[in-house]
Coordinates of C-alpha atoms in Angstrom, one line a residue:
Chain Z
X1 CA 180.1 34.5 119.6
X2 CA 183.9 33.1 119.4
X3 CA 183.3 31.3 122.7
X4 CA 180.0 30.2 125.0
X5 CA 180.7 32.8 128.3
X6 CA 179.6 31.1 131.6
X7 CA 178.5 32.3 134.8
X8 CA 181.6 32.5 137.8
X9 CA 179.8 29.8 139.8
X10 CA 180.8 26.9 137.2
X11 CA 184.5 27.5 137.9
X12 CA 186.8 24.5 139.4
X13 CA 184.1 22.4 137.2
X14 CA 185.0 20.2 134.4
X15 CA 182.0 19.2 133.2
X16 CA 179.3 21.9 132.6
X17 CA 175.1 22.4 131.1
X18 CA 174.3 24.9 128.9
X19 CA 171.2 26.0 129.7
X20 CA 171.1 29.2 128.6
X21 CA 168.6 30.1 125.4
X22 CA 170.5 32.5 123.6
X23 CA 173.9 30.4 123.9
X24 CA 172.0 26.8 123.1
X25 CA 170.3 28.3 120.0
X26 CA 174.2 29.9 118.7
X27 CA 175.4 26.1 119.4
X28 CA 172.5 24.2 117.3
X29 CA 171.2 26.4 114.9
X30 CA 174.9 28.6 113.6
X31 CA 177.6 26.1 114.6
X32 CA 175.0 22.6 114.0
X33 CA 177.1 21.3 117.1
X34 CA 177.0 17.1 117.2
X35 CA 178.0 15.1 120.6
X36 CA 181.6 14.8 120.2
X37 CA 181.9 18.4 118.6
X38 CA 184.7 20.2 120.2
X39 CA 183.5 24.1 121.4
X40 CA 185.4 26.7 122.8
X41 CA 183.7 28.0 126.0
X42 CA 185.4 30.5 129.2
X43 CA 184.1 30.9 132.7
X44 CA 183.3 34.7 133.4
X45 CA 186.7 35.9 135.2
X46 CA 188.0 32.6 134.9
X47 CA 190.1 30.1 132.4
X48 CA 189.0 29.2 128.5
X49 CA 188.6 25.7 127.3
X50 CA 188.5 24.0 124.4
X51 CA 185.3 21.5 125.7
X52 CA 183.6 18.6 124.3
X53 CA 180.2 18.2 123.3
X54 CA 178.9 15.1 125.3
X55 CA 175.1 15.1 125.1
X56 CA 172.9 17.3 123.1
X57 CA 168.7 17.4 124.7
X58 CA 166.6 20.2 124.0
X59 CA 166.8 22.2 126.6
X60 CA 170.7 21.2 127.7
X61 CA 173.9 20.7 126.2
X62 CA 176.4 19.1 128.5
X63 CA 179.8 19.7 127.6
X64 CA 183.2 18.6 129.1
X65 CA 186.6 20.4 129.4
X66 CA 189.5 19.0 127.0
X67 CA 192.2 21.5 127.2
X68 CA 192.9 24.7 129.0
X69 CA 193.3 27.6 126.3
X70 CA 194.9 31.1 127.1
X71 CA 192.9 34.2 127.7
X72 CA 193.9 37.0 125.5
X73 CA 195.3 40.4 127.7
X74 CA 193.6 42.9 128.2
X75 CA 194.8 46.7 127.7
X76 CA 195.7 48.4 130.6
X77 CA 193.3 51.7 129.2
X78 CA 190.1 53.1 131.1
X79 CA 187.6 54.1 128.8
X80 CA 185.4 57.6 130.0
X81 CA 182.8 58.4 127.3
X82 CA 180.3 60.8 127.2
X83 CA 177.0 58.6 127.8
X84 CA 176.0 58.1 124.0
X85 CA 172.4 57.4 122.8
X86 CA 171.1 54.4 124.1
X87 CA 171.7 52.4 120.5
X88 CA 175.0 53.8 120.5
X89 CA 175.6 52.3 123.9
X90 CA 174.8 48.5 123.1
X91 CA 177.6 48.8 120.4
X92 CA 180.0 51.1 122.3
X93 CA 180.2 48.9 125.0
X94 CA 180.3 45.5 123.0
X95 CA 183.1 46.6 120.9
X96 CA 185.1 48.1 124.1
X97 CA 185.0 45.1 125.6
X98 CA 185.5 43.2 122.4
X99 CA 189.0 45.6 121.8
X100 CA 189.8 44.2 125.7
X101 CA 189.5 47.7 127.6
X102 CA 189.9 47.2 131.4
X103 CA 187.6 50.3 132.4
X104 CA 184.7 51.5 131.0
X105 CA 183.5 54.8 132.3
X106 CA 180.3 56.5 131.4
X107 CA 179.5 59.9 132.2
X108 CA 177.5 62.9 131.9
X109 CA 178.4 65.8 129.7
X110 CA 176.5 69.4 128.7
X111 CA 175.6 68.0 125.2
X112 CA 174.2 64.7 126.8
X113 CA 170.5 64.7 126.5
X114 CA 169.4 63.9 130.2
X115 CA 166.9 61.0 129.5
X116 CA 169.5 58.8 128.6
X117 CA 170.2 58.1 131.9
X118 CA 166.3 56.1 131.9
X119 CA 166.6 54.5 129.0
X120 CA 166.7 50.9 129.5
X121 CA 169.4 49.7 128.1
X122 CA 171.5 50.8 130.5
X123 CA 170.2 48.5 132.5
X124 CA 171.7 46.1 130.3
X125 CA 175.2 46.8 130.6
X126 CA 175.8 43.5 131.6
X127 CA 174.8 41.5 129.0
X128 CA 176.2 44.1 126.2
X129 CA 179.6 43.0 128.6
X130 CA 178.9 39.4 127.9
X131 CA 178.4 39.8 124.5
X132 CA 181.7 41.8 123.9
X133 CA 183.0 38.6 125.6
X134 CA 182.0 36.2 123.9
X135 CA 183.6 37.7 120.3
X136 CA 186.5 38.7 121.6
X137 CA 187.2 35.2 123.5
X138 CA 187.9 37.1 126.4
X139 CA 186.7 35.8 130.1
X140 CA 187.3 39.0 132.1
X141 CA 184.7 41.3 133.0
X142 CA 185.8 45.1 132.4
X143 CA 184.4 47.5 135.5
X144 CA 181.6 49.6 133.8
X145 CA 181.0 52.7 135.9
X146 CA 178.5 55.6 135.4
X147 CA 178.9 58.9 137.2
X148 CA 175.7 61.3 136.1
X149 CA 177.7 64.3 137.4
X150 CA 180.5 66.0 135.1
X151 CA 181.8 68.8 137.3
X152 CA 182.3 66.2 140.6
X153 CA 183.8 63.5 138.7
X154 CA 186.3 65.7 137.1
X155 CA 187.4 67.3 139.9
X156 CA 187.2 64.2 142.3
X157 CA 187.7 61.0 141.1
X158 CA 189.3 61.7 137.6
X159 CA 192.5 63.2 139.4
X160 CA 192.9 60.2 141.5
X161 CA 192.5 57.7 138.2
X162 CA 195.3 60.2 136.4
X163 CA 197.5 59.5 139.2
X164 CA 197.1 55.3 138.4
X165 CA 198.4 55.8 134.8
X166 CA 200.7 57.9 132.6
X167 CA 198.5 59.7 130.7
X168 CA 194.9 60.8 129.7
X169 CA 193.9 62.3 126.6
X170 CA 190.9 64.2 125.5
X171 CA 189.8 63.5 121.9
X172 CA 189.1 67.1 121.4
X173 CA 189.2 67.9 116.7
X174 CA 189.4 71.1 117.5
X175 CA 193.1 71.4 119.5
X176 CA 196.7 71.6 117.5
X177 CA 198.4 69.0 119.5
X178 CA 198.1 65.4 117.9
X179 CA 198.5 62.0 119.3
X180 CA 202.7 61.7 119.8
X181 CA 204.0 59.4 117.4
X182 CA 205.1 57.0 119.6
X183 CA 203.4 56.2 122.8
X184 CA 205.7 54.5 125.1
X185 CA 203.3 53.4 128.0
X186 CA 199.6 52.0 127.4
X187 CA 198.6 52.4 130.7
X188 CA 196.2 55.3 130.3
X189 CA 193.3 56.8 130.0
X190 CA 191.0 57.9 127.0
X191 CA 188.4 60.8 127.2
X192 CA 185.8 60.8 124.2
X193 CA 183.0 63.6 124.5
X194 CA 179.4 63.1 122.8
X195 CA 177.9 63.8 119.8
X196 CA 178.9 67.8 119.2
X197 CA 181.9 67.3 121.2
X198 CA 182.6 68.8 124.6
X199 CA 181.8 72.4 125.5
X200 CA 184.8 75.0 126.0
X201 CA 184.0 74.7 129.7
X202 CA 184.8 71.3 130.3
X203 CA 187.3 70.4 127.7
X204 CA 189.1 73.3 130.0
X205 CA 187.9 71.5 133.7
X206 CA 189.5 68.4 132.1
X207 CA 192.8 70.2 131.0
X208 CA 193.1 72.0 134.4
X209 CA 192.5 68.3 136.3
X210 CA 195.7 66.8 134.7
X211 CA 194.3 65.7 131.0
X212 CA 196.0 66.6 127.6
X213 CA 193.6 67.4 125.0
X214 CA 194.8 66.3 121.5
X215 CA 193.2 65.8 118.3
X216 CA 194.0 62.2 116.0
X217 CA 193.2 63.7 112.5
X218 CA 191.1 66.3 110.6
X219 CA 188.3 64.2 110.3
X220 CA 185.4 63.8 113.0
X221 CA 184.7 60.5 113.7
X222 CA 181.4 58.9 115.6
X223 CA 182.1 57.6 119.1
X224 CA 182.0 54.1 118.4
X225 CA 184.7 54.4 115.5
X226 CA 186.5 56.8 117.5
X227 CA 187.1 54.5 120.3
X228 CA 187.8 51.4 118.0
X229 CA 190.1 53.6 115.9
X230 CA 192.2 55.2 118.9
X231 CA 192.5 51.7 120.7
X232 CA 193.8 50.5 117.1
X233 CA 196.9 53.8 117.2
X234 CA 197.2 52.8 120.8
X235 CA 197.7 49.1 119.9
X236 CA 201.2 49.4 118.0
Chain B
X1 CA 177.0 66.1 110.1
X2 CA 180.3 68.0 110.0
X3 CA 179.8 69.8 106.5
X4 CA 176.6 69.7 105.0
X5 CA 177.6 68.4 101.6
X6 CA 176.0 69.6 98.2
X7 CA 175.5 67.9 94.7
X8 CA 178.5 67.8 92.3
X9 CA 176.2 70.7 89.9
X10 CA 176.9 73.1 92.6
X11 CA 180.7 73.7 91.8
X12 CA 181.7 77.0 90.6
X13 CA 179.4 78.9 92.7
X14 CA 179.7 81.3 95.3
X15 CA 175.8 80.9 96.4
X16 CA 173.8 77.8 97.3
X17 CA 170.1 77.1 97.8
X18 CA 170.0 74.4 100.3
X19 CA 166.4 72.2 99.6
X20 CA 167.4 68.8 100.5
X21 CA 164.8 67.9 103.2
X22 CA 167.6 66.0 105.5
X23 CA 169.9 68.6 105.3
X24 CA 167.2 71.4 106.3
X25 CA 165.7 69.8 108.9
X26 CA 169.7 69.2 110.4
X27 CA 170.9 73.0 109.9
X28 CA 167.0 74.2 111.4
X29 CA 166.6 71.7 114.3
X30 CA 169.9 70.7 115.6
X31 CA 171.8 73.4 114.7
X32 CA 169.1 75.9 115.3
X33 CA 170.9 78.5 112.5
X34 CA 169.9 81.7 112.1
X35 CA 170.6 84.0 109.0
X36 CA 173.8 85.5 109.8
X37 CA 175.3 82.5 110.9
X38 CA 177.9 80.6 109.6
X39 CA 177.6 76.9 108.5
X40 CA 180.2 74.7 107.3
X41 CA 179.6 73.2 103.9
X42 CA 181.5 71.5 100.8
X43 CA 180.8 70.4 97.2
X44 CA 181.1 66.7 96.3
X45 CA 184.4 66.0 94.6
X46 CA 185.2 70.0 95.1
X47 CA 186.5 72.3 97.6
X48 CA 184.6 73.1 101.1
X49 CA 183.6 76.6 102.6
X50 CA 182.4 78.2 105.9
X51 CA 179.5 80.0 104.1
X52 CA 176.8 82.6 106.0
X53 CA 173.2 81.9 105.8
X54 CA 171.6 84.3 103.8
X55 CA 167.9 84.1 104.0
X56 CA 165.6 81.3 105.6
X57 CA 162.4 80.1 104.4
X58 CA 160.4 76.9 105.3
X59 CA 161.5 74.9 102.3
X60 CA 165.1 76.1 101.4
X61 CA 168.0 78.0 103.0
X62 CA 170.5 80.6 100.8
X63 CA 173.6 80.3 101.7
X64 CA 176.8 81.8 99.9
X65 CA 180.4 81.5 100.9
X66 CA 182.7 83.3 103.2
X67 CA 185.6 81.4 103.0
X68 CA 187.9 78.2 101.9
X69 CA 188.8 75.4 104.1
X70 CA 190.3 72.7 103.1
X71 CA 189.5 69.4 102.7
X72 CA 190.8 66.2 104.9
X73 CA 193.5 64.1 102.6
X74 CA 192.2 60.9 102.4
X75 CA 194.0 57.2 103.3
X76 CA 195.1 56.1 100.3
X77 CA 193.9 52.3 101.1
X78 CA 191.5 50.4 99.4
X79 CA 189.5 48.1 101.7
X80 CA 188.2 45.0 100.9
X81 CA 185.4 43.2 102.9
X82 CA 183.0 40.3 102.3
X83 CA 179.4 41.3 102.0
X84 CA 178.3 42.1 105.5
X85 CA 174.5 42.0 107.3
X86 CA 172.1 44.6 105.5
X87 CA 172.3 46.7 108.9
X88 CA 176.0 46.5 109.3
X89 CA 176.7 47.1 105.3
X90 CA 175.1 51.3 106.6
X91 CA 177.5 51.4 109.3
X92 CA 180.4 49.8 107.8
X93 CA 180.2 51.8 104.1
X94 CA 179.7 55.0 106.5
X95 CA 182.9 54.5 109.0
X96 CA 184.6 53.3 106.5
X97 CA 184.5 56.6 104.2
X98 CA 184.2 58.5 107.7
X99 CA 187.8 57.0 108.1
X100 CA 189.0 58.0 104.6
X101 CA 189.4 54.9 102.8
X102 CA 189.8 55.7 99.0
X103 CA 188.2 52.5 98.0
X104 CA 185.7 50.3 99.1
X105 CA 185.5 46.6 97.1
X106 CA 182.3 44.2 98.3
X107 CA 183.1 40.8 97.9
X108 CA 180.9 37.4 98.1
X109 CA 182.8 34.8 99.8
X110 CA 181.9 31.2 101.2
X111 CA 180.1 32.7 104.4
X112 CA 177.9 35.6 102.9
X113 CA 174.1 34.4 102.9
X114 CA 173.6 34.8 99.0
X115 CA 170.4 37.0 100.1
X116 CA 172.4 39.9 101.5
X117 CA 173.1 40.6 97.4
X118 CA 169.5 41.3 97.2
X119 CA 168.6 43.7 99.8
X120 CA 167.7 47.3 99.2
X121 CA 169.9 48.3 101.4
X122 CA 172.9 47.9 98.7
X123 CA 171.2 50.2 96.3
X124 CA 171.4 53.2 99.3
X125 CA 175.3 52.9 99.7
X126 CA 175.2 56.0 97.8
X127 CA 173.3 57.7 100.8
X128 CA 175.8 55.9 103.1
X129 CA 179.0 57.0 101.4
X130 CA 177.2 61.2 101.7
X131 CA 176.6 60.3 105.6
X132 CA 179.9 59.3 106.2
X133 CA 181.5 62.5 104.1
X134 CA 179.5 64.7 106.1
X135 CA 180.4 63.2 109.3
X136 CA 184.1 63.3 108.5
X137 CA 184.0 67.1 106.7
X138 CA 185.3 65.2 103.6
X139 CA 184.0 66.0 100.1
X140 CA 185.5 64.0 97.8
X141 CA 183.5 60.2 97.2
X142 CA 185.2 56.8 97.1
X143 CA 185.1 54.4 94.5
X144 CA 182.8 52.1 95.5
X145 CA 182.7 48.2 94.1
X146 CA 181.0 45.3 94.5
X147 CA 181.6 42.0 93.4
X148 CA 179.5 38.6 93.6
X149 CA 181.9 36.2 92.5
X150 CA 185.1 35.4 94.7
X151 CA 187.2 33.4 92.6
X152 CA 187.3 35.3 89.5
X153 CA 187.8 38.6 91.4
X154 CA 191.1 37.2 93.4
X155 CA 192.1 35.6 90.4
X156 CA 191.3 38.5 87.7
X157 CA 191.5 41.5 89.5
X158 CA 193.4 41.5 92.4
X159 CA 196.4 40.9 91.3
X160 CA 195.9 43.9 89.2
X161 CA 195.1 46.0 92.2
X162 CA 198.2 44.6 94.4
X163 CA 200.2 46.2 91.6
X164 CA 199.3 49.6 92.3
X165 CA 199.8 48.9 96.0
X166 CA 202.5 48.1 98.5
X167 CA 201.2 45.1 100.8
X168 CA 197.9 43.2 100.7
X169 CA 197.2 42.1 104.3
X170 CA 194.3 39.7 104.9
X171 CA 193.0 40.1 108.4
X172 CA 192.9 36.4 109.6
X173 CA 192.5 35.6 113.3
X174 CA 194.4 32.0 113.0
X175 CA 198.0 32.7 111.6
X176 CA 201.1 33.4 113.0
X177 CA 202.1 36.8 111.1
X178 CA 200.9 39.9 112.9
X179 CA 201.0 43.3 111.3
X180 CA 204.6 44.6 111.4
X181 CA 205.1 47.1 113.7
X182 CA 206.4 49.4 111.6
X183 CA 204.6 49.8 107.9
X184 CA 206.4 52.5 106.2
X185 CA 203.9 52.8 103.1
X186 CA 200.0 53.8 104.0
X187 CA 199.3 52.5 100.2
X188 CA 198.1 49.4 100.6
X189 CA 194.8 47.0 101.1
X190 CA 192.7 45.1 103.6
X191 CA 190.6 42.4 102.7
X192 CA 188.5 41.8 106.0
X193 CA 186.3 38.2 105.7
X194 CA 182.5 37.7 106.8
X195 CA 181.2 36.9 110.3
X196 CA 183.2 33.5 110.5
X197 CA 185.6 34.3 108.3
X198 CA 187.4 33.1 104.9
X199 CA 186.7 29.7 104.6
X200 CA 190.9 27.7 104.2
X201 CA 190.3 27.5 100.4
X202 CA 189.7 31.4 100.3
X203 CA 192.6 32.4 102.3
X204 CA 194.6 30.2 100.5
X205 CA 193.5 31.9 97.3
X206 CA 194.3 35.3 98.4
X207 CA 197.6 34.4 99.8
X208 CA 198.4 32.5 96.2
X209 CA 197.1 36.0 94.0
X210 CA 199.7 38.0 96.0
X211 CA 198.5 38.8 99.9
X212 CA 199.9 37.8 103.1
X213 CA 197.6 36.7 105.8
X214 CA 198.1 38.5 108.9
X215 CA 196.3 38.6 112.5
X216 CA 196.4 41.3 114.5
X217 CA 195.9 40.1 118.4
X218 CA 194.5 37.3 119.7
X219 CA 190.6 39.0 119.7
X220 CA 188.4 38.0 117.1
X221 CA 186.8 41.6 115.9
X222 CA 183.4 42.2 113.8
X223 CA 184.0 43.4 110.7
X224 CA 183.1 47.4 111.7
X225 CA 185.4 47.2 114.4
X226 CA 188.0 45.4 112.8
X227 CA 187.8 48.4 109.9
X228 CA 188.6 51.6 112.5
X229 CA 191.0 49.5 114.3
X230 CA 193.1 48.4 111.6
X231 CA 192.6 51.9 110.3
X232 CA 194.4 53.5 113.7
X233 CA 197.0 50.8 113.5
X234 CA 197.7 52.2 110.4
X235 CA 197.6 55.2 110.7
X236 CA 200.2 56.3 112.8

């Protein structure tokens, strides 16, 4: 946690309570916060602070703005991954976020075993989104959608996102063309298929609706690196 | 698992007896193989094959080859990183070699809980380093170090080590040099710091035994992501 991430309603405050459990056990027990102990803290799509530690009870920290700090940008890349399994997802998310993506899709895909979409953790999305937050410093909340259909999304919506940015890729290892050396525009999109990849059939329903499938490498990475190691050759 | 990946003994043959109870109950179960098919396989520190199963029984599968492939080139950077959490040390020794780092140096540093040294989980790295072959299709096993005392490893042997290399970059979220945007040599090393980060003295250490401190964006990574990111910037 690189800053304490509260709710929207405490914006055009300058004096706040932490009251939540998980954020007022990070302040005593890891940082050993004192009154008069500057912290950093954001307010969920809002401005960062540096912030002042003012009083300290058990159940409440109060804390009060010092300076206004900037919010690092985000990348202008939507995210569409095949729905991963449901540990997977908690990390995948969290370090999406964390890299500053503006769009996380999550969709359905032949090799995506179906109860995924009940496990739980979905559910959670949100707080996985906090957490990514609160290490990356960042205060804006990314739009996390799910669509449980491949065929319908690929035909309908993803040709209207294509049409937003310059490009979108398909991590596919088994294509000849690579990642272009130079990538002039970073407003695009990223496809990343599940474990066992993408079947022939819909690596080809995503060429035909406007995506470039190219391969980063001969080695096959896990979705989670994959996504943390493209958004780092994207980054330059 | 990208290549199922057999002991060093097994060079120089043209015929395999798979027995290893992981590796049987992947090629049965989630490949579903039949004899006839063809699996893709490789010898540690030797060459890899497409090879045909030959016969099936409950307890070990023959195999013998059909053909050479060859084998990813690895990156040749050594990474070094500060003890991490028991749980992210798997994850982190498996992207990491997933990735094709050609060395892998654990270091103790001001903000590693002395404990992590202890856990069991640092006698598997072994295991971790096969799982992260096998997920890349890559055969050949990096060095893999550890050392628990920082000052005479930055002292003693990394300036030995930043001989053989180009750059030394430490990742560190509070300086003004990023990563040029440019790096003409891949032959280099990371040093990535614990949850927290180098305490001043460390990074002052470093940067007096020959590295340059670097940040790379204004988002504060964990230490997985910050691997497979760097790793893409790199890489291009």
């Amino acid at each position: 946690m690189n800053i304490v991430l509260l709710e929207e309603s405490e914006k055009n405050k300058t004096c706040w309570m932490i009251r939540d459990q998980r954020q007022l056990a990070h302040i005593c027990t890891h940082l050993k916060a004192k009154v008069g102990d500057t912290l950093k803290i954001g307010i969920k799509n809002g401005p960062r602070y540096v912030a002042e530690v003012v009083t300290i009870a058990p159940k409440e920290i109060q804390i009060k703005a010092l300076k206004n700090v900037s919010v690092p940008e985000k990348h202008p890349i939507t995210l569409i991954v095949a729905l991963p399994r449901p540990k997977v997802l908690r990390r995948l998310i969290m370090d999406s976020v964390t890299l500053g993506v503006e769009k996380i899709i999550l969709l359905h895909s032949f090799r995506v075993d179906k109860s995924y979409w009940q496990s739980p953790f979905l559910k959670q999305i949100n707080d996985y989104v906090t957490l990514g937050l609160e290490q990356a410093g960042d205060t804006y909340v990314p739009q996390v959608e799910c669509y449980q259909r491949f065929k319908p999304f690929v035909e309908d919506i993803l040709p209207q996102l294509i049409q937003q940015k310059d490009w979108a890729y398909v991590a596919h290892p088994y294509v000849e063309n690579t990642l272009p050396k130079e990538i002039v525009s970073k407003n695009g999109i990223i496809i990343i298929g599940p474990e066992g990849g993408f079947i022939p059939y819909e690596v080809d329903l995503l060429i035909k609706n406007g995506c470039q499938a190219i391969q980063f490498g001969n080695r096959i990475l896990r979705t989670e690196t994959a996504v943390s190691y493209l958004l780092g050759r994207l980054s330059v």
